[in-house]
CSV table of C-alpha atoms and ligand atoms in Angstrom, one decimal:
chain,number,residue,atom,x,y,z
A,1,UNK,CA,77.1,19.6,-142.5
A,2,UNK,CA,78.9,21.5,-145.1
A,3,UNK,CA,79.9,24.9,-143.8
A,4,UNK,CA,80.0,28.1,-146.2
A,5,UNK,CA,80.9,31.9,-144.6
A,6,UNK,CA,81.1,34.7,-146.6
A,7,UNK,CA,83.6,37.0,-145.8
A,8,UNK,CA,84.1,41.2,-146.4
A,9,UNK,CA,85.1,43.7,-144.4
A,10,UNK,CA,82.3,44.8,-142.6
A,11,UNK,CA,79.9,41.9,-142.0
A,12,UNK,CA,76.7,44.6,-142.9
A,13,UNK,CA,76.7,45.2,-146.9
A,14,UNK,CA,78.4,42.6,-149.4
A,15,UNK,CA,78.4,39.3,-147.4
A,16,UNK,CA,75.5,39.7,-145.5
A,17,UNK,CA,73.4,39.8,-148.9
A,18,UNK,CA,75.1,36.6,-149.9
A,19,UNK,CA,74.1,34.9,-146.7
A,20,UNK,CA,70.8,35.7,-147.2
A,21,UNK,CA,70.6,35.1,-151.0
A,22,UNK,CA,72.9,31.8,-150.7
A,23,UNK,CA,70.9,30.2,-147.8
A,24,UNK,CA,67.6,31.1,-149.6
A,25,UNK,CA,68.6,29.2,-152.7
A,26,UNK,CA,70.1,26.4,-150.1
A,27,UNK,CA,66.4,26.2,-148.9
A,28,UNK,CA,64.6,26.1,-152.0
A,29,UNK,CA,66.9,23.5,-152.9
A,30,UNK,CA,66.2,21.6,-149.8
A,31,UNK,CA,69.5,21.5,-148.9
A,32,UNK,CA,69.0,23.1,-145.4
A,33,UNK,CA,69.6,19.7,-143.7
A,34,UNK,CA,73.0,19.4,-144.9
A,35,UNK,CA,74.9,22.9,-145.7
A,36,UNK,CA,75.5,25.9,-143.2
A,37,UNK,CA,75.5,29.2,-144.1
A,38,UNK,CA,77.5,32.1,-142.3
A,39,UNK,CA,79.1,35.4,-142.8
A,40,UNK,CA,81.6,37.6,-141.1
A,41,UNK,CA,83.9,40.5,-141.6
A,42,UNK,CA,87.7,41.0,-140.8
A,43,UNK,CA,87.5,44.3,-139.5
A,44,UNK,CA,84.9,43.5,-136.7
A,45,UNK,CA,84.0,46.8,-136.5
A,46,UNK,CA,80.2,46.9,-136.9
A,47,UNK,CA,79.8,43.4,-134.5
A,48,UNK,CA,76.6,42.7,-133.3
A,49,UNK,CA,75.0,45.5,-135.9
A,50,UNK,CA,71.9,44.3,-138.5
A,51,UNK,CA,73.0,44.7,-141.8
A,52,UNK,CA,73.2,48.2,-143.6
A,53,UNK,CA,69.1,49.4,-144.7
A,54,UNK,CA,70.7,50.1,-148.3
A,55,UNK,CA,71.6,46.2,-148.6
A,56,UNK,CA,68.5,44.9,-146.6
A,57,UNK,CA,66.6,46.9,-149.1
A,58,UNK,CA,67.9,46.3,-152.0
A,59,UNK,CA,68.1,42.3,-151.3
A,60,UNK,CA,64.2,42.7,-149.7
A,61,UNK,CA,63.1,44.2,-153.2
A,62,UNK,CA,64.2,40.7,-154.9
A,63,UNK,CA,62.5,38.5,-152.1
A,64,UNK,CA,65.5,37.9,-149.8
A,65,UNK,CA,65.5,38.3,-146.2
A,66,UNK,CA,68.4,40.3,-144.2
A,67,UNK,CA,66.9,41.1,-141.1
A,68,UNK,CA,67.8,37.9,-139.1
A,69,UNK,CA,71.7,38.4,-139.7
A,70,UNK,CA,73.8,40.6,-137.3
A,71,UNK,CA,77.6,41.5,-137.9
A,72,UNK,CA,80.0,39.2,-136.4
A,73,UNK,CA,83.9,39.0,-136.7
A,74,UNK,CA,86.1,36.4,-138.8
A,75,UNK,CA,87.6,34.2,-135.8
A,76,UNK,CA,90.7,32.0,-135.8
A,77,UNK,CA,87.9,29.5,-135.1
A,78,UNK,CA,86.3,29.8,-138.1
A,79,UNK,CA,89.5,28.7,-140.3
A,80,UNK,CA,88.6,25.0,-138.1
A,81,UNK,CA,85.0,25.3,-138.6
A,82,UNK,CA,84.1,26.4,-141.7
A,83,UNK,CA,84.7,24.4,-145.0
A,84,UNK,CA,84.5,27.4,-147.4
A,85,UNK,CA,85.8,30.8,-146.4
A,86,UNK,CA,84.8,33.0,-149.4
A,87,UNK,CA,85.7,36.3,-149.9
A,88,UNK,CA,83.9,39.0,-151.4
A,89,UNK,CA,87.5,41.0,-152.5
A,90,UNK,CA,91.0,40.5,-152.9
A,91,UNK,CA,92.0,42.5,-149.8
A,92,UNK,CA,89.4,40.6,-147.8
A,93,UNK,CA,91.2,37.0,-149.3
A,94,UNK,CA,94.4,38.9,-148.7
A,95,UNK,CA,93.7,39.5,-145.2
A,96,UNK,CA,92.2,35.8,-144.5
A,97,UNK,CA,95.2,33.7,-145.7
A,98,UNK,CA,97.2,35.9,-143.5
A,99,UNK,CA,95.7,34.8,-140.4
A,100,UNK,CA,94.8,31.0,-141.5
A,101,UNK,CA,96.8,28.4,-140.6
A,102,UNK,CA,98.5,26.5,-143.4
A,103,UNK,CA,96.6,23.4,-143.2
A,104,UNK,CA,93.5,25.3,-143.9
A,105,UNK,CA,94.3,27.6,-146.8
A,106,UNK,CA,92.4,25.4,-149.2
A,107,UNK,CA,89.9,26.0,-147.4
A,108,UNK,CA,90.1,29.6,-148.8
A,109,UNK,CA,89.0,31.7,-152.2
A,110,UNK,CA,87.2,34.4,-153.9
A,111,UNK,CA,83.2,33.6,-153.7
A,112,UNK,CA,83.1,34.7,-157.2
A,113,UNK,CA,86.1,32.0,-158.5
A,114,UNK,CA,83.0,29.5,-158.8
A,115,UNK,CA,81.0,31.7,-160.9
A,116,UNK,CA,81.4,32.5,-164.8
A,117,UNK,CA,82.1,36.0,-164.9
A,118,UNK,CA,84.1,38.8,-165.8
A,119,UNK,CA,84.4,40.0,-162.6
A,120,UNK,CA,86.3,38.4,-160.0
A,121,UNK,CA,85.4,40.9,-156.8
A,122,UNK,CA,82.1,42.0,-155.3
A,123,UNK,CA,83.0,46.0,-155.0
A,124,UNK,CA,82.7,47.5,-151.4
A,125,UNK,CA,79.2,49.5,-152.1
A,126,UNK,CA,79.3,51.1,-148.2
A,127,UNK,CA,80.6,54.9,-149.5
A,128,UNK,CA,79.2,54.8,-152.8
A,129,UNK,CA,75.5,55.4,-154.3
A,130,UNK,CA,72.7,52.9,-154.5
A,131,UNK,CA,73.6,51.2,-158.4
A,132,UNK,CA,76.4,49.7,-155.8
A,133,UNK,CA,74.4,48.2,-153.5
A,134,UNK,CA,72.3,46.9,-157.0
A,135,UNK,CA,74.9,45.6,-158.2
A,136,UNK,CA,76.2,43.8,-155.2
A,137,UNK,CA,73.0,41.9,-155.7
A,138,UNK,CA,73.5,41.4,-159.5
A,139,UNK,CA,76.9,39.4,-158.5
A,140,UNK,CA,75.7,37.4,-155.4
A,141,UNK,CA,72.8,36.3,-156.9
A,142,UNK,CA,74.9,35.2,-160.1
A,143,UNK,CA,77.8,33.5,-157.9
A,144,UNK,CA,75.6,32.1,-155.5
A,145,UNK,CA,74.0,30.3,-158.2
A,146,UNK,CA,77.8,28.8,-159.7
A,147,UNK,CA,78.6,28.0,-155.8
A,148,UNK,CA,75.4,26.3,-155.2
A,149,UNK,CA,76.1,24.3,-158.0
A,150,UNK,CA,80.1,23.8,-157.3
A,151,UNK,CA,79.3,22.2,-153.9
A,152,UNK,CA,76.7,19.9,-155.0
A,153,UNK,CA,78.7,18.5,-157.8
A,154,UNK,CA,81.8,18.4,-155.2
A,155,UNK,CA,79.7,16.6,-152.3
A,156,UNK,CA,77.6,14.6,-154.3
A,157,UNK,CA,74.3,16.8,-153.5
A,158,UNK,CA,71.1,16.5,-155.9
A,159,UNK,CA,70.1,20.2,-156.5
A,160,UNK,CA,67.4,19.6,-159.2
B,201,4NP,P1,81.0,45.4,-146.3
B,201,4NP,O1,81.0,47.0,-146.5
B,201,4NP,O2,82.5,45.0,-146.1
B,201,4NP,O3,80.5,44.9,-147.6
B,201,4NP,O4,80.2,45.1,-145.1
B,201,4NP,C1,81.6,47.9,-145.6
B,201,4NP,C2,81.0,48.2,-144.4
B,201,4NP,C3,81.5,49.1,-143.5
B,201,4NP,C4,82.7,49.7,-143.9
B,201,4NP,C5,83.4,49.4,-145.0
B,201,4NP,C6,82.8,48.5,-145.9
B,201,4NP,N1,83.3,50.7,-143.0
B,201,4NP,O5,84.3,51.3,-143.4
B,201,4NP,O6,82.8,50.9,-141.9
Protein backbone atom coordinates (compact mmCIF):
# COMPACT_ATOMS: atom_id res chain seq x y z
CA UNK A 1 0.00 0.00 0.00
CA UNK A 2 1.13 3.48 -0.82
CA UNK A 3 0.31 5.86 2.07
CA UNK A 4 -0.71 9.64 1.41
CA UNK A 5 -1.82 12.06 4.70
CA UNK A 6 -2.73 15.46 4.21
CA UNK A 7 -1.57 17.66 6.74
CA UNK A 8 -2.94 21.46 8.11
CA UNK A 9 -3.43 22.65 11.16
CA UNK A 10 -6.63 21.68 12.22
CA UNK A 11 -7.53 18.30 10.81
CA UNK A 12 -11.45 19.90 10.13
CA UNK A 13 -11.22 22.37 6.98
CA UNK A 14 -8.26 22.27 4.31
CA UNK A 15 -7.00 18.58 4.59
CA UNK A 16 -10.03 16.96 5.43
CA UNK A 17 -11.54 18.13 1.96
CA UNK A 18 -8.47 16.66 0.28
CA UNK A 19 -8.96 13.35 1.93
CA UNK A 20 -12.16 13.13 0.74
CA UNK A 21 -11.62 14.62 -2.78
CA UNK A 22 -8.16 12.59 -3.19
CA UNK A 23 -9.58 9.13 -2.09
CA UNK A 24 -12.69 9.70 -4.30
CA UNK A 25 -10.62 10.13 -7.35
CA UNK A 26 -8.26 7.09 -5.84
CA UNK A 27 -11.64 5.16 -6.11
CA UNK A 28 -12.84 6.00 -9.37
CA UNK A 29 -9.51 5.19 -10.48
CA UNK A 30 -9.69 1.92 -8.89
CA UNK A 31 -6.80 2.43 -7.10
CA UNK A 32 -8.39 1.72 -3.58
CA UNK A 33 -6.55 -1.67 -3.37
CA UNK A 34 -3.24 -0.23 -3.43
CA UNK A 35 -2.98 3.60 -2.03
CA UNK A 36 -4.16 4.83 1.55
CA UNK A 37 -5.48 7.94 2.20
CA UNK A 38 -5.22 9.93 5.53
CA UNK A 39 -5.22 13.33 7.14
CA UNK A 40 -4.18 15.05 10.25
CA UNK A 41 -3.38 18.29 11.87
CA UNK A 42 -0.33 19.57 13.95
CA UNK A 43 -2.19 21.34 16.40
CA UNK A 44 -4.41 18.43 17.54
CA UNK A 45 -6.77 20.67 18.83
CA UNK A 46 -10.13 19.71 17.30
CA UNK A 47 -9.22 15.50 17.72
CA UNK A 48 -11.86 13.33 17.43
CA UNK A 49 -14.18 16.32 15.85
CA UNK A 50 -16.09 15.76 12.08
CA UNK A 51 -14.91 18.20 9.85
CA UNK A 52 -16.04 21.94 9.89
CA UNK A 53 -20.09 22.10 8.16
CA UNK A 54 -18.62 25.04 5.89
CA UNK A 55 -15.98 22.46 4.27
CA UNK A 56 -18.44 19.33 4.40
CA UNK A 57 -20.69 21.61 2.50
CA UNK A 58 -18.97 23.10 0.25
CA UNK A 59 -17.03 19.59 -0.82
CA UNK A 60 -20.84 17.83 -0.55
CA UNK A 61 -22.11 20.50 -3.18
CA UNK A 62 -19.40 19.01 -5.81
CA UNK A 63 -20.23 15.22 -4.89
CA UNK A 64 -17.57 14.46 -2.22
CA UNK A 65 -18.15 12.98 1.00
CA UNK A 66 -16.73 14.46 4.51
CA UNK A 67 -18.79 12.95 6.97
CA UNK A 68 -16.78 9.75 7.56
CA UNK A 69 -13.48 11.69 8.57
CA UNK A 70 -12.90 12.87 12.23
CA UNK A 71 -9.91 15.08 13.35
CA UNK A 72 -6.84 13.29 14.35
CA UNK A 73 -3.30 14.57 15.33
CA UNK A 74 0.08 14.30 13.18
CA UNK A 75 1.94 11.53 15.28
CA UNK A 76 5.71 10.79 15.30
CA UNK A 77 4.27 7.56 13.96
CA UNK A 78 3.12 8.81 11.07
CA UNK A 79 6.67 10.12 9.76
CA UNK A 80 7.29 5.81 9.79
CA UNK A 81 4.04 5.12 8.32
CA UNK A 82 3.06 7.23 5.84
CA UNK A 83 4.95 7.62 2.38
CA UNK A 84 3.69 11.18 1.56
CA UNK A 85 3.16 13.76 4.26
CA UNK A 86 1.68 16.74 2.38
CA UNK A 87 1.06 19.86 3.65
CA UNK A 88 -1.53 22.17 2.94
CA UNK A 89 0.95 25.56 3.99
CA UNK A 90 4.29 26.49 4.55
CA UNK A 91 3.87 26.80 8.46
CA UNK A 92 2.20 23.39 8.45
CA UNK A 93 5.53 21.94 6.24
CA UNK A 94 7.45 24.11 8.61
CA UNK A 95 6.15 22.53 11.59
CA UNK A 96 6.37 18.83 10.12
CA UNK A 97 10.11 18.73 9.22
CA UNK A 98 10.67 20.00 12.65
CA UNK A 99 9.52 17.02 14.26
CA UNK A 100 10.49 14.28 11.46
CA UNK A 101 13.37 12.46 11.77
CA UNK A 102 16.08 12.95 9.12
CA UNK A 103 15.68 9.78 7.43
CA UNK A 104 12.18 10.70 6.59
CA UNK A 105 12.22 14.18 5.37
CA UNK A 106 11.82 13.13 1.79
CA UNK A 107 9.03 11.84 2.79
CA UNK A 108 7.84 15.47 3.22
CA UNK A 109 6.32 18.53 0.79
CA UNK A 110 3.75 21.00 -0.05
CA UNK A 111 0.57 18.96 -1.56
CA UNK A 112 0.40 21.58 -4.10
CA UNK A 113 4.38 21.06 -5.30
CA UNK A 114 2.81 18.30 -7.64
CA UNK A 115 0.25 20.48 -9.18
CA UNK A 116 0.77 23.27 -11.98
CA UNK A 117 -0.19 26.30 -10.35
CA UNK A 118 0.51 29.60 -9.25
CA UNK A 119 -0.15 29.01 -5.98
CA UNK A 120 1.89 26.95 -3.81
CA UNK A 121 -0.43 27.05 -0.37
CA UNK A 122 -4.04 26.05 0.34
CA UNK A 123 -5.01 29.32 2.52
CA UNK A 124 -6.43 28.51 6.14
CA UNK A 125 -10.28 29.37 5.22
CA UNK A 126 -11.40 28.62 9.28
CA UNK A 127 -11.81 32.71 10.13
CA UNK A 128 -12.58 33.87 6.85
CA UNK A 129 -15.93 33.88 4.68
CA UNK A 130 -17.31 31.15 2.52
CA UNK A 131 -15.31 32.13 -1.17
CA UNK A 132 -12.44 30.53 1.22
CA UNK A 133 -13.84 27.48 1.91
CA UNK A 134 -14.68 27.60 -2.23
CA UNK A 135 -11.64 28.06 -2.92
CA UNK A 136 -10.09 25.48 -0.83
CA UNK A 137 -11.98 23.21 -3.07
CA UNK A 138 -10.82 24.99 -6.32
CA UNK A 139 -7.12 23.95 -5.20
CA UNK A 140 -7.65 20.39 -3.80
CA UNK A 141 -9.51 19.32 -6.50
CA UNK A 142 -6.75 20.78 -8.97
CA UNK A 143 -3.71 19.27 -6.95
CA UNK A 144 -5.29 16.26 -6.19
CA UNK A 145 -5.60 15.72 -9.78
CA UNK A 146 -1.40 16.50 -10.42
CA UNK A 147 -0.82 14.04 -7.18
CA UNK A 148 -2.99 11.42 -8.49
CA UNK A 149 -1.05 11.49 -11.40
CA UNK A 150 2.62 12.06 -9.72
CA UNK A 151 2.14 8.81 -7.84
CA UNK A 152 1.03 6.72 -10.59
CA UNK A 153 3.77 7.76 -12.88
CA UNK A 154 6.28 7.27 -9.70
CA UNK A 155 4.89 3.63 -8.68
CA UNK A 156 4.09 2.41 -11.96
CA UNK A 157 0.14 2.71 -11.40
CA UNK A 158 -2.25 2.64 -14.64
CA UNK A 159 -4.79 5.57 -13.83
CA UNK A 160 -6.59 5.57 -17.26
P1 LIG B 1 -7.55 23.70 9.00
O1 LIG B 1 -8.27 25.03 9.51
O2 LIG B 1 -6.12 23.77 9.47
O3 LIG B 1 -7.67 23.78 7.52
O4 LIG B 1 -8.32 22.53 9.60
C1 LIG B 1 -8.25 25.45 10.82
C2 LIG B 1 -9.08 24.86 11.74
C3 LIG B 1 -9.11 25.34 13.06
C4 LIG B 1 -8.27 26.37 13.43
C5 LIG B 1 -7.43 26.95 12.51
C6 LIG B 1 -7.42 26.49 11.21
N1 LIG B 1 -8.31 26.86 14.77
O5 LIG B 1 -7.67 27.89 15.04
O6 LIG B 1 -8.97 26.23 15.62
Amino acid sequence: MIKVMFVCLGNICRSPTAHGVFEQMVREQKLDNRIQVESSGTSGWHEGEKSDSRSSEEAAKRGYDLSYVRSQATMDSDFIEMDYLLAMDVDNLIELQRRCPEEYQHKLSLFLFHGDLDEEEVPDPYYGGAKGFSHVLDLVETGSRALLEYICSQHSLGNR
